[in-house]
Short mmCIF file of C-alpha atoms in Angstrom, two decimals:
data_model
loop_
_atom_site.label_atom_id
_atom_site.label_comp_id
_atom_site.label_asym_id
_atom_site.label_seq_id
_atom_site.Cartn_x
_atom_site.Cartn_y
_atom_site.Cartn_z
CA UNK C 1 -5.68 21.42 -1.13
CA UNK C 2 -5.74 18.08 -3.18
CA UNK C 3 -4.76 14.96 -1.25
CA UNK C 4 -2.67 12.24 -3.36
CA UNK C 5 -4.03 8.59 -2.75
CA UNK C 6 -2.34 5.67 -4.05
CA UNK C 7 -3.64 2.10 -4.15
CA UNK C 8 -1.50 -0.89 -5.42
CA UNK C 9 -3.71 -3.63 -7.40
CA UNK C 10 -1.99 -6.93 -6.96
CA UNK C 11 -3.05 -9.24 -10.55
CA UNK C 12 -3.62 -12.36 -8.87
CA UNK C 13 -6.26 -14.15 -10.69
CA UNK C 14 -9.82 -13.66 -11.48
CA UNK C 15 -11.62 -10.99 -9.65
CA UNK C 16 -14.85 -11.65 -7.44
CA UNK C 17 -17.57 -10.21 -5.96
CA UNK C 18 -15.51 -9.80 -2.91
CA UNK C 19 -13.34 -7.79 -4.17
CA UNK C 20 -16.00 -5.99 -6.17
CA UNK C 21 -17.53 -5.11 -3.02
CA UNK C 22 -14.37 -4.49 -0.72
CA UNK C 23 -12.28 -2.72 -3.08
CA UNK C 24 -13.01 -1.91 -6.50
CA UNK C 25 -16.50 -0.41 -5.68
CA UNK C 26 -15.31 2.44 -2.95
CA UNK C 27 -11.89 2.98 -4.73
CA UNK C 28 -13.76 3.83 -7.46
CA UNK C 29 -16.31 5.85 -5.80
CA UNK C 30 -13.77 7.62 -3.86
CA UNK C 31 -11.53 8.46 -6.60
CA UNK C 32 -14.16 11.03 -7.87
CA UNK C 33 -13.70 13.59 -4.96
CA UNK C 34 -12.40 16.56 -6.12
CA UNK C 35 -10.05 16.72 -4.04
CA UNK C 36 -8.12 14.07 -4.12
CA UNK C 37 -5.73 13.13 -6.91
CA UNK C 38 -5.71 9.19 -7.49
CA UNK C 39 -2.58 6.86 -8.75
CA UNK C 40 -4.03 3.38 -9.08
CA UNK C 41 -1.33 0.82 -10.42
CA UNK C 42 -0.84 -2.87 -10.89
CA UNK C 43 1.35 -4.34 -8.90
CA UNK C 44 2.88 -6.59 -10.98
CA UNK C 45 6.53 -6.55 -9.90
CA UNK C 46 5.12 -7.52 -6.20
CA UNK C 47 3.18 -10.42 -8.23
CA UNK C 48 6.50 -11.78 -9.60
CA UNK C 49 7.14 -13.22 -5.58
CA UNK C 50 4.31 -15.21 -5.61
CA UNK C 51 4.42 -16.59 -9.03
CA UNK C 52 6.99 -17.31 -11.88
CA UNK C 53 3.82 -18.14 -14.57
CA UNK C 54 4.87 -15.67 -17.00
CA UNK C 55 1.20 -16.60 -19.34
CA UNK C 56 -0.64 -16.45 -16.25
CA UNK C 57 0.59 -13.02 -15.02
CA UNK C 58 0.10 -11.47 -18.32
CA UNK C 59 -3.35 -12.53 -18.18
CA UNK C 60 -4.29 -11.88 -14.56
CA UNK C 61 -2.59 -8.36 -15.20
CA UNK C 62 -5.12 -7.94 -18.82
CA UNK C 63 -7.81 -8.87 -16.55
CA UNK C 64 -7.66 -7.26 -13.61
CA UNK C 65 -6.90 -4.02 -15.44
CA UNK C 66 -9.99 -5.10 -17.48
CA UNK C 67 -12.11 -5.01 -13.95
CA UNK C 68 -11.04 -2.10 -13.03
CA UNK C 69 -11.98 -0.07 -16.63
CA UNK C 70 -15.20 -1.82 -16.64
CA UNK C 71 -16.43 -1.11 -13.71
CA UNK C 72 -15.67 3.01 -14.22
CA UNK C 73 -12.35 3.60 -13.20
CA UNK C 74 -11.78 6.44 -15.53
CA UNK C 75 -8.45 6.66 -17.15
CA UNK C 76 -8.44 10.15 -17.92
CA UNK C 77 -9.43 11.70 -14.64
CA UNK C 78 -6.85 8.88 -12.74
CA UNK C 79 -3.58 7.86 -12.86
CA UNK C 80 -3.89 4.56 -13.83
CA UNK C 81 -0.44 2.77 -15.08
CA UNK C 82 1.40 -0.52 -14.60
CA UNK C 83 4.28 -1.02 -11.83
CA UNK C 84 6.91 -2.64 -14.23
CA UNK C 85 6.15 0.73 -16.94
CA UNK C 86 8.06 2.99 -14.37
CA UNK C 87 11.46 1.74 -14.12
CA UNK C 88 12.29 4.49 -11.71
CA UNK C 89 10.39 2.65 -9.19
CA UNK C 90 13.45 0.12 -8.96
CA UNK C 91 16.12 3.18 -8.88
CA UNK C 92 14.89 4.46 -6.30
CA UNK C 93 14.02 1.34 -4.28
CA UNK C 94 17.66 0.54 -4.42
CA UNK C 95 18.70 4.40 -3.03
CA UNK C 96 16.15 2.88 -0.04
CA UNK C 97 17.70 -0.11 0.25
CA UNK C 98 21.15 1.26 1.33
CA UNK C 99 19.38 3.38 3.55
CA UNK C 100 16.99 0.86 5.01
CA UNK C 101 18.20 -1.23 8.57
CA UNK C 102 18.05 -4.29 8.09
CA UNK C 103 17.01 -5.17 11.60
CA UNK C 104 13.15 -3.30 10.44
CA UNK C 105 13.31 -5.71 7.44
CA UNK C 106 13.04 -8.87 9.48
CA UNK C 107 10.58 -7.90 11.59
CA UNK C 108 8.17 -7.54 8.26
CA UNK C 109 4.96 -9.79 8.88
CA UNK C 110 5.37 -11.74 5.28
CA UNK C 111 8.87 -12.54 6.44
CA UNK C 112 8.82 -13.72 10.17
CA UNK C 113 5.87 -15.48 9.24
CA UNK C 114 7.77 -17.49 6.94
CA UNK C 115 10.48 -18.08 9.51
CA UNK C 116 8.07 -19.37 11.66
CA UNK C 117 6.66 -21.47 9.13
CA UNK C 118 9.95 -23.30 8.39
CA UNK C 119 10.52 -23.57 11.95
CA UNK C 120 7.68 -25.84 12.59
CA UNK C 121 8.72 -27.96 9.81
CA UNK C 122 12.32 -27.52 10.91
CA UNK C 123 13.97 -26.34 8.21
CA UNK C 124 16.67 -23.64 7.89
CA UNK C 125 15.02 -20.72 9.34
CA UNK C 126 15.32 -19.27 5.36
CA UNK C 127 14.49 -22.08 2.97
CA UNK C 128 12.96 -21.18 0.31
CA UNK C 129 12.54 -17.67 1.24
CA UNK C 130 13.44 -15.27 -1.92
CA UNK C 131 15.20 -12.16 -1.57
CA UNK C 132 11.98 -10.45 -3.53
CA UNK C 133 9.64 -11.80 -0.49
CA UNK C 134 12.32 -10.01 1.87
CA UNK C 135 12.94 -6.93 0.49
CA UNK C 136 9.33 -6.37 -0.82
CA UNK C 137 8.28 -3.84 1.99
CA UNK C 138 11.00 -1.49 -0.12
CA UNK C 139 9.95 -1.65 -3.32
CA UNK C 140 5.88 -1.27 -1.96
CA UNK C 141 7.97 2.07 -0.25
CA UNK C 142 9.62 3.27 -3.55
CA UNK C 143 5.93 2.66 -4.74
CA UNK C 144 4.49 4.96 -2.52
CA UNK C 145 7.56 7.53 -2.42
CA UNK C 146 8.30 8.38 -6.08
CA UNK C 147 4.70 9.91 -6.46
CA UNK C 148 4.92 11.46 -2.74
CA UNK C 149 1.32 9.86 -2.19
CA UNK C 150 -0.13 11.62 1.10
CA UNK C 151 -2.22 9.14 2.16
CA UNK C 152 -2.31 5.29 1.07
CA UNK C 153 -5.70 2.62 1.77
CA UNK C 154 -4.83 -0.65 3.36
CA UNK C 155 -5.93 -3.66 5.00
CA UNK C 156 -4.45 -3.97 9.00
CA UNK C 157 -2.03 -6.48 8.26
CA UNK C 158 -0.66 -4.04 5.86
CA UNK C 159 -0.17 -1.03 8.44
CA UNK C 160 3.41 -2.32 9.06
CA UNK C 161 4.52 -1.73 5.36
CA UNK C 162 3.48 2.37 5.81
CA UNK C 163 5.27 2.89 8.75
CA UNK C 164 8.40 1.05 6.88
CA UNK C 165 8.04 3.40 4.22
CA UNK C 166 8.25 6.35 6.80
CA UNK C 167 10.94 5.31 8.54
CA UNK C 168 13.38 4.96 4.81
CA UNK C 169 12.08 8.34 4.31
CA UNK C 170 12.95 10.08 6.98
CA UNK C 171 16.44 8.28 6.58
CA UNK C 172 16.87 9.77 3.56
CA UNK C 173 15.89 12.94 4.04
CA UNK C 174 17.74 13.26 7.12
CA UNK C 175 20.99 11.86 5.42
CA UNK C 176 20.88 13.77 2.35
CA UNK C 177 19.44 16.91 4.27
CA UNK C 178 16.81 17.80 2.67
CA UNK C 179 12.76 16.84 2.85
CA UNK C 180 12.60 14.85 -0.50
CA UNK C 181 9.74 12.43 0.56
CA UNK C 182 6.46 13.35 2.25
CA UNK C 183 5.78 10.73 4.51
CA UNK C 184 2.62 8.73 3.80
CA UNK C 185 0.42 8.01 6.17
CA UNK C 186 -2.53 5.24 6.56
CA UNK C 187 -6.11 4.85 5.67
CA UNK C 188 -7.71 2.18 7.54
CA UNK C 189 -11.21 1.81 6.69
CA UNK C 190 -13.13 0.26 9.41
CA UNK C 191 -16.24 0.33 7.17
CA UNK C 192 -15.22 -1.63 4.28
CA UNK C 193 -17.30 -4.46 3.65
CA UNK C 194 -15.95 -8.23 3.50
CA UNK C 195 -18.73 -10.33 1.88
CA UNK C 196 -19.23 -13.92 2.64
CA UNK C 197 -18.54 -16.78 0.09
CA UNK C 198 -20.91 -19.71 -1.45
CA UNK C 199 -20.11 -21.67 2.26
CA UNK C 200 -20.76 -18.75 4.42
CA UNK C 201 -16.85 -17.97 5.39
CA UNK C 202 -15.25 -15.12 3.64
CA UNK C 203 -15.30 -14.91 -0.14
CA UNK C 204 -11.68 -15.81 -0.73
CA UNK C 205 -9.93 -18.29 -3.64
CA UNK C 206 -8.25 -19.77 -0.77
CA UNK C 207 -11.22 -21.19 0.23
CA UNK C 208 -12.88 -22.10 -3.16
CA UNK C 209 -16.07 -20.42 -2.40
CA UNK C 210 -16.09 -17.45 -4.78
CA UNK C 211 -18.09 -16.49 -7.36
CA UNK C 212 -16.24 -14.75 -10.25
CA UNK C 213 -17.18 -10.85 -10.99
CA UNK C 214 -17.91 -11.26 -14.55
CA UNK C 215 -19.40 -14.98 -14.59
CA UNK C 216 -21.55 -15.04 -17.78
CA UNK C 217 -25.19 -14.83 -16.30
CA UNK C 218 -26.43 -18.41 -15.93
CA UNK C 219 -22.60 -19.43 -14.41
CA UNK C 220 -23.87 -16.56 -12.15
CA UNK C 221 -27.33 -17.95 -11.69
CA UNK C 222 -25.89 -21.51 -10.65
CA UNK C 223 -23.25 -20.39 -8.60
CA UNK C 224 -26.21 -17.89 -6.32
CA UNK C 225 -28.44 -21.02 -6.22
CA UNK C 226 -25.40 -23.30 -4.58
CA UNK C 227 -25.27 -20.61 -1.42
CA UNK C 228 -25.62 -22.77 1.46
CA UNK C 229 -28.72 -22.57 3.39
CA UNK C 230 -30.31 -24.05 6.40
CA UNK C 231 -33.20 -26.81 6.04
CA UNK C 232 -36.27 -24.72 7.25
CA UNK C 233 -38.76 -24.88 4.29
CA UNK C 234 -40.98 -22.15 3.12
CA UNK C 235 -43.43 -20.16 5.54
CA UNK C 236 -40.87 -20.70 8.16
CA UNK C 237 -39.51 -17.20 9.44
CA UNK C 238 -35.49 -17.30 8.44
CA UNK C 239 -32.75 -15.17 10.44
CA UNK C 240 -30.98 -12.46 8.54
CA UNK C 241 -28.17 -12.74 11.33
CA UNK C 242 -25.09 -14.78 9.89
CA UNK C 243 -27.21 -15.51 6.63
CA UNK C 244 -24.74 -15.34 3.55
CA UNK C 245 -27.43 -14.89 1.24
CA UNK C 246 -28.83 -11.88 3.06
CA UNK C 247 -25.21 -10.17 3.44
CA UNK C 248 -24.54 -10.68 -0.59
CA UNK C 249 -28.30 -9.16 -1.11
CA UNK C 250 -27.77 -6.55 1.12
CA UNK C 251 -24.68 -5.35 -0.35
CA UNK C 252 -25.90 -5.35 -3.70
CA UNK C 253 -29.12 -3.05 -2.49
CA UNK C 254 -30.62 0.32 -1.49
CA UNK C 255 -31.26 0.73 2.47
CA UNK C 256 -35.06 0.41 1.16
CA UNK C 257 -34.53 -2.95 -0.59
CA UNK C 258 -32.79 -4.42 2.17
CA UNK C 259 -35.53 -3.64 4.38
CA UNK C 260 -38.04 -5.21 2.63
CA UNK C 261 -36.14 -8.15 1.69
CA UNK C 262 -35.25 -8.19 5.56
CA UNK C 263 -39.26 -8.26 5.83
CA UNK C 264 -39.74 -11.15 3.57
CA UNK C 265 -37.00 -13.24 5.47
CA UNK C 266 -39.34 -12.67 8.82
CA UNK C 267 -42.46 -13.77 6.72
CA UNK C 268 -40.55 -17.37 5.78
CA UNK C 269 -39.77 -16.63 1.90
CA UNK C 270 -38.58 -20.08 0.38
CA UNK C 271 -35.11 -20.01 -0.05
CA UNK C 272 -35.74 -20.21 -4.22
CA UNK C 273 -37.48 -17.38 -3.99
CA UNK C 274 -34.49 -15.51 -2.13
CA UNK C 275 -32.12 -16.64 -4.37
CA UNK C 276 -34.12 -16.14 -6.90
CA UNK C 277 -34.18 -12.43 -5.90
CA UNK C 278 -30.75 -11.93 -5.06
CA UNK C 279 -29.51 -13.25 -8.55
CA UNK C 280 -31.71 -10.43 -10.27
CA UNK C 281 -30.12 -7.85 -7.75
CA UNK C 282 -26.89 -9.29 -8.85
CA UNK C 283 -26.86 -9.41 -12.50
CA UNK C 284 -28.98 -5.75 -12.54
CA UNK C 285 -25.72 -4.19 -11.25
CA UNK C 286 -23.23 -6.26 -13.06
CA UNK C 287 -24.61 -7.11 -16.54
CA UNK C 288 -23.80 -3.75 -18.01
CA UNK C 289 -20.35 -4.01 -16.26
CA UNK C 290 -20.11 -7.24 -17.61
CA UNK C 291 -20.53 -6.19 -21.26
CA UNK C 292 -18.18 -3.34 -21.25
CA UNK C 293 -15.50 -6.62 -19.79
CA UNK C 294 -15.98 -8.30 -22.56
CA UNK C 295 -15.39 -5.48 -24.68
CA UNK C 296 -12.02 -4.87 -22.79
CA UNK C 297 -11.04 -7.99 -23.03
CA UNK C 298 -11.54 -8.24 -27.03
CA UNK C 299 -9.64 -5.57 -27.34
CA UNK C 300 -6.40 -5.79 -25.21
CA UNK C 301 -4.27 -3.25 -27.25
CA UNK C 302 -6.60 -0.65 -26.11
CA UNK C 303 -5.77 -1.39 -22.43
CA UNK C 304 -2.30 -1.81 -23.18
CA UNK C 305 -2.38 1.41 -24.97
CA UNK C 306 -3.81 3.24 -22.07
CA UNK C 307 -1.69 1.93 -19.43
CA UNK C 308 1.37 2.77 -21.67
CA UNK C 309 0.22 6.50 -22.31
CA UNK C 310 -0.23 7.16 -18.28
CA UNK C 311 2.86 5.45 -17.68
CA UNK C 312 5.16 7.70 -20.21
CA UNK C 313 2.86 10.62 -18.68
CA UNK C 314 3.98 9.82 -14.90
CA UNK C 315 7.22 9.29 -15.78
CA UNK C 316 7.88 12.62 -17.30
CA UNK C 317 5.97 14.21 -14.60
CA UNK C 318 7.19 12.80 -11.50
CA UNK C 319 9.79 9.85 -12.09
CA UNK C 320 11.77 11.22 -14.20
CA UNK C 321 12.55 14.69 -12.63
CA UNK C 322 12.63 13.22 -8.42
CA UNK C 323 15.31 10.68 -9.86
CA UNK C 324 17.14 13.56 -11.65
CA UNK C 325 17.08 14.99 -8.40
CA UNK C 326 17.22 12.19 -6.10
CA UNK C 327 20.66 11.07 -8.13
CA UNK C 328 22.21 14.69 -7.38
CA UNK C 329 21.70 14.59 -4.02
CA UNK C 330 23.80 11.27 -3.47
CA UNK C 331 26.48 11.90 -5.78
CA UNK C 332 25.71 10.43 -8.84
CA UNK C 333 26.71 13.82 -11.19
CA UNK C 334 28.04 14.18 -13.99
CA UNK C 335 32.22 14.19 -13.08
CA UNK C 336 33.20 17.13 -15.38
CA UNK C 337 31.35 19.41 -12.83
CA UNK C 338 33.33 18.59 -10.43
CA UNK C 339 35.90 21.50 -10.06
CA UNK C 340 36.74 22.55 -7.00
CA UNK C 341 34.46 20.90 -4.81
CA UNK C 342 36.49 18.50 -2.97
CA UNK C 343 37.55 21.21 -0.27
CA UNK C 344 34.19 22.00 0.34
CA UNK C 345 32.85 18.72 0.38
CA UNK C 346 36.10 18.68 3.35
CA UNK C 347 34.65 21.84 4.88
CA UNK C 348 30.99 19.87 4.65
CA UNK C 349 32.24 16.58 6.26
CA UNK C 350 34.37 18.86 8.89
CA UNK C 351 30.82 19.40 10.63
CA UNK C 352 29.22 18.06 13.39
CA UNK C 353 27.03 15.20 13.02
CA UNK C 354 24.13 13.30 14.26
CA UNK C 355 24.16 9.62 13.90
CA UNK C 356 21.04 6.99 14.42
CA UNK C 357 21.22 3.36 15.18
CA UNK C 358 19.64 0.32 17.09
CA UNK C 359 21.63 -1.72 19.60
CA UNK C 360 21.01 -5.52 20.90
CA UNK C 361 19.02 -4.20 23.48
CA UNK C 362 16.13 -3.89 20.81
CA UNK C 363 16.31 0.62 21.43
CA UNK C 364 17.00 3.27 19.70
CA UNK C 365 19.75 5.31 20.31
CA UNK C 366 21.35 8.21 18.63
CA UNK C 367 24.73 10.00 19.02
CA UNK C 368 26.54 13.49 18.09
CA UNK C 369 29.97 13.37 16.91
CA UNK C 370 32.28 16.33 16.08
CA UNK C 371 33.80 16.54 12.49
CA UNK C 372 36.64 14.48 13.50
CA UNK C 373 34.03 11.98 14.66
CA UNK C 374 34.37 12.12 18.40
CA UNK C 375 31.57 11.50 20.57
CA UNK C 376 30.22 14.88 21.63
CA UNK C 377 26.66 13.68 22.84
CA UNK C 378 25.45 10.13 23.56
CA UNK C 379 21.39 9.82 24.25
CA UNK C 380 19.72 6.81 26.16
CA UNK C 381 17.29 4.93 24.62
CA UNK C 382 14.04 4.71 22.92
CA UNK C 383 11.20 2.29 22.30
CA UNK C 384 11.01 3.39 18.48
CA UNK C 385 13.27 4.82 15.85
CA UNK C 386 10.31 7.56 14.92
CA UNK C 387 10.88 8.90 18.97
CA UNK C 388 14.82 8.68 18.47
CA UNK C 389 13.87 10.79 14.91
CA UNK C 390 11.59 13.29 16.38
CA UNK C 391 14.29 14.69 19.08
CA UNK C 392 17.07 14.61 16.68
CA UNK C 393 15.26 17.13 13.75
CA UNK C 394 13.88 19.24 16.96
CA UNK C 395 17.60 19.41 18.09
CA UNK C 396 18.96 20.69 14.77
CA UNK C 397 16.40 23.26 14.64
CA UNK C 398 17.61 24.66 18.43
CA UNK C 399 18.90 27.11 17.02
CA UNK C 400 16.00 29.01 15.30
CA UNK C 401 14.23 30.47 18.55
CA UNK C 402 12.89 29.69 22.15
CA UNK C 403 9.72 28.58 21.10
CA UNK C 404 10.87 24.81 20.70
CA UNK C 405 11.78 24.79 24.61
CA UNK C 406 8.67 23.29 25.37
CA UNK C 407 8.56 20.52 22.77
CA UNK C 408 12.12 19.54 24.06
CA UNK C 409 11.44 19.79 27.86
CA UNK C 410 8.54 17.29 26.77
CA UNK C 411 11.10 14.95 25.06
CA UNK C 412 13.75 12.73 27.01
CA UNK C 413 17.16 11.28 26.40
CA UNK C 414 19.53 13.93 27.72
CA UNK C 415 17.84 16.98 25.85
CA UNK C 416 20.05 19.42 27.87
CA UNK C 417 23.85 17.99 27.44
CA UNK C 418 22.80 17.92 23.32
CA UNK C 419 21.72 22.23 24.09
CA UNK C 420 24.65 22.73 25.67
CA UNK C 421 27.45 21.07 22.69
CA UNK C 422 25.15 22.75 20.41
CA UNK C 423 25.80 26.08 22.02
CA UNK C 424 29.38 25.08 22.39
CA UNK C 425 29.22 24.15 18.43
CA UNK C 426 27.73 27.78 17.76
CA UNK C 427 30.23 29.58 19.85
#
């Protein structure tokens, strides 16, 4: 059975050996399974919140794309395709939207961390605050939803966003009654490796201490030699523990390397020597990566050509034909077909149904209302909309056999009034 994984590429400057090592590398590497079935895009709709550079997001977009190609991401075996070339990605964020409590969207990290923010300052709790920096845990759900990816790779602080785009699915499928979205769930890799910078904190632009992916190879050779070090001279054993230098070596080489370089540490190599050494570990890897860059990057038509050819291939694929669908099921048809429909549309809305929604409390509550809309069932409350969810579609399957007893038994919230209208319902 082939698993779909989808990772979102934010352009956002200059790749580094950070995110050579954290990301690109394993993506990459994992990408080959057979089994799985890989949609890589760039994100750059999502980088339009951060920055209104138009030059500098056409570039960042060129070169991380560039990255990506050059260090064996392979086009053809992929899907590999730009966020902004599949328009239906905005479509159908906007059939989330109207489906999507608002209440979830200001509990989203980016946001309340901006509230807080302003707060400190004392500001209006939404200065400066775009609606695009709101509403961006949608459109990274329509992302995720128009390809029905199974499973989707991020950080912890993105963990939020996945459950997000769970909860609009089941929404919609459980408005529009039908399963049109599988619902994604998370890969958290607890292996991945974070690499430290030229200071010995994280490699991150934020901190300045990065050394670009592709620097030409004495920029490369100058930034290695900057690493900070301590002050104990040659013939003095050195401690691999917390040593920058050692992590960046040992993430660049075989278990057997590291060992030996590990070795060399305990027998006090001068630290010109070990940078010396870890530069040539370095540039082995990269300089034939770095080549096919600069090829890339001399020829940007062919990358824009590529991008544009999966693009128009997804689109005709997937897009295309879930929005075809996706627009039937909440009305938008074409008017001539019409006909007769309006009495059964009646006969439709005559039936009983289940309604979902949050109260001040902070629960979950849901309710069952007859087709003239009086309250046949009202449930007590629940930590989480998934719980209030999960009792609701067991309820409207009731009907299809005994064998669901024990799963609602195991359930709360008035399980046996809800039975008993149902039965009433069916009688």
């Amino acid at each position: 059975m082939t698993t779909r994984v989808l990772t979102g590429i934010t352009p956002s400057g200059t790749p580094h050996l950070g995110n050579y090592v954290g990301a690109i590398r394993p993506a990459i590497a994992a990408s080959r399974a057979a089994e799985i079935e890989s949609f890589f895009f760039l994100a750059d709709l999502h980088s339009l919140i951060k920055s209104q550079e138009p030059e500098r997001t056409q570039r960042s977009t060129l070169e991380i794309a560039a990255s990506w190609l050059a260090c064996g991401l392979d086009p053809d075996t992929v899907w590999f395709y730009r966020q902004s070339d599949i328009p239906e990605t905005t479509e159908l964020m906007w059939f989330l939207t109207v489906v999507a409590g608002k209440g979830i969207l200001n509990r989203a990290h980016a946001y309340k961390a901006a509230v807080d923010k302003n707060r400190e300052e004392q500001l209006d709790d939404d200065a400066g605050i775009t609606a695009g920096l709101f509403m961006y845990p949608v459109l990274m759900a329509a992302d995720i939803l128009i390809f029905n990816a199974d499973k989707v790779p991020v950080g912890r602080d993105q963990i939020q966003h996945i459950e997000m785009a769970r909860d609009f699915a089941q929404r919609f499928n459980h408005i529009y009654g039908k399963e049109y979205f599988t619902l994604p769930e998370v890969i958290i890799d607890e292996q991945v490796a974070t690499l430290a910078g030229l200071d010995g904190r994280k490699m991150s632009k934020s901190y300045h201490n990065t050394i670009p992916l592709f620097a030409p190879r004495e920029e490369l050779k100058k930034l290695v030699f900057s690493i900070v070090t301590d002050s104990r001279a040659p013939g003095e054993p050195k401690d691999t523990e917390g040593s920058a230098l050692f992590q960046m070596y040992q993430a660049f080489a075989t278990p057997e390397q590291t060992a030996a370089f590990a070795q060399a540490f305990a027998d006090g190599i001068g630290w010109g020597e070990a940078k010396q050494q870890l530069f040539e570990r370095i540039d082995g890897e990269l300089a034939p990566l770095r080549e096919r860059y600069e090829a890339l990057m001399a020829e940007p038509e062919k990358i824009e050509a590529i991008l544009r050819r999966r693009g128009r291939q997804l689109r005709e694929r997937f897009a295309i034909p879930l929005l075809k669908e996706l627009r039937h099921a909440v009305g938008l048809r074409d008017l001539s077909a019409a006909g007769d429909r309006p009495v059964a549309a009646a006969a439709k809305a005559a039936l009983p149904l289940f309604k979902q929604y949050r109260e001040k409390d902070g629960r979950f509550y849901f309710k069952l209302l007859d087709g003239e809309g009086a309250l046949l069932v009202q449930s007590e409350g629940f930590d989480s909309p998934r719980d209030a969810g999960q009792l609701i579609a067991v309820l409207k399957q009731a009907e299809q056999g005994d064998q669901l007893q024990s799963e609602l038994f195991r359930l709360e919230a008035g399980v046996d009034a809800v039975l008993e209208a149902l039965r009433q319902l069916r009688g």
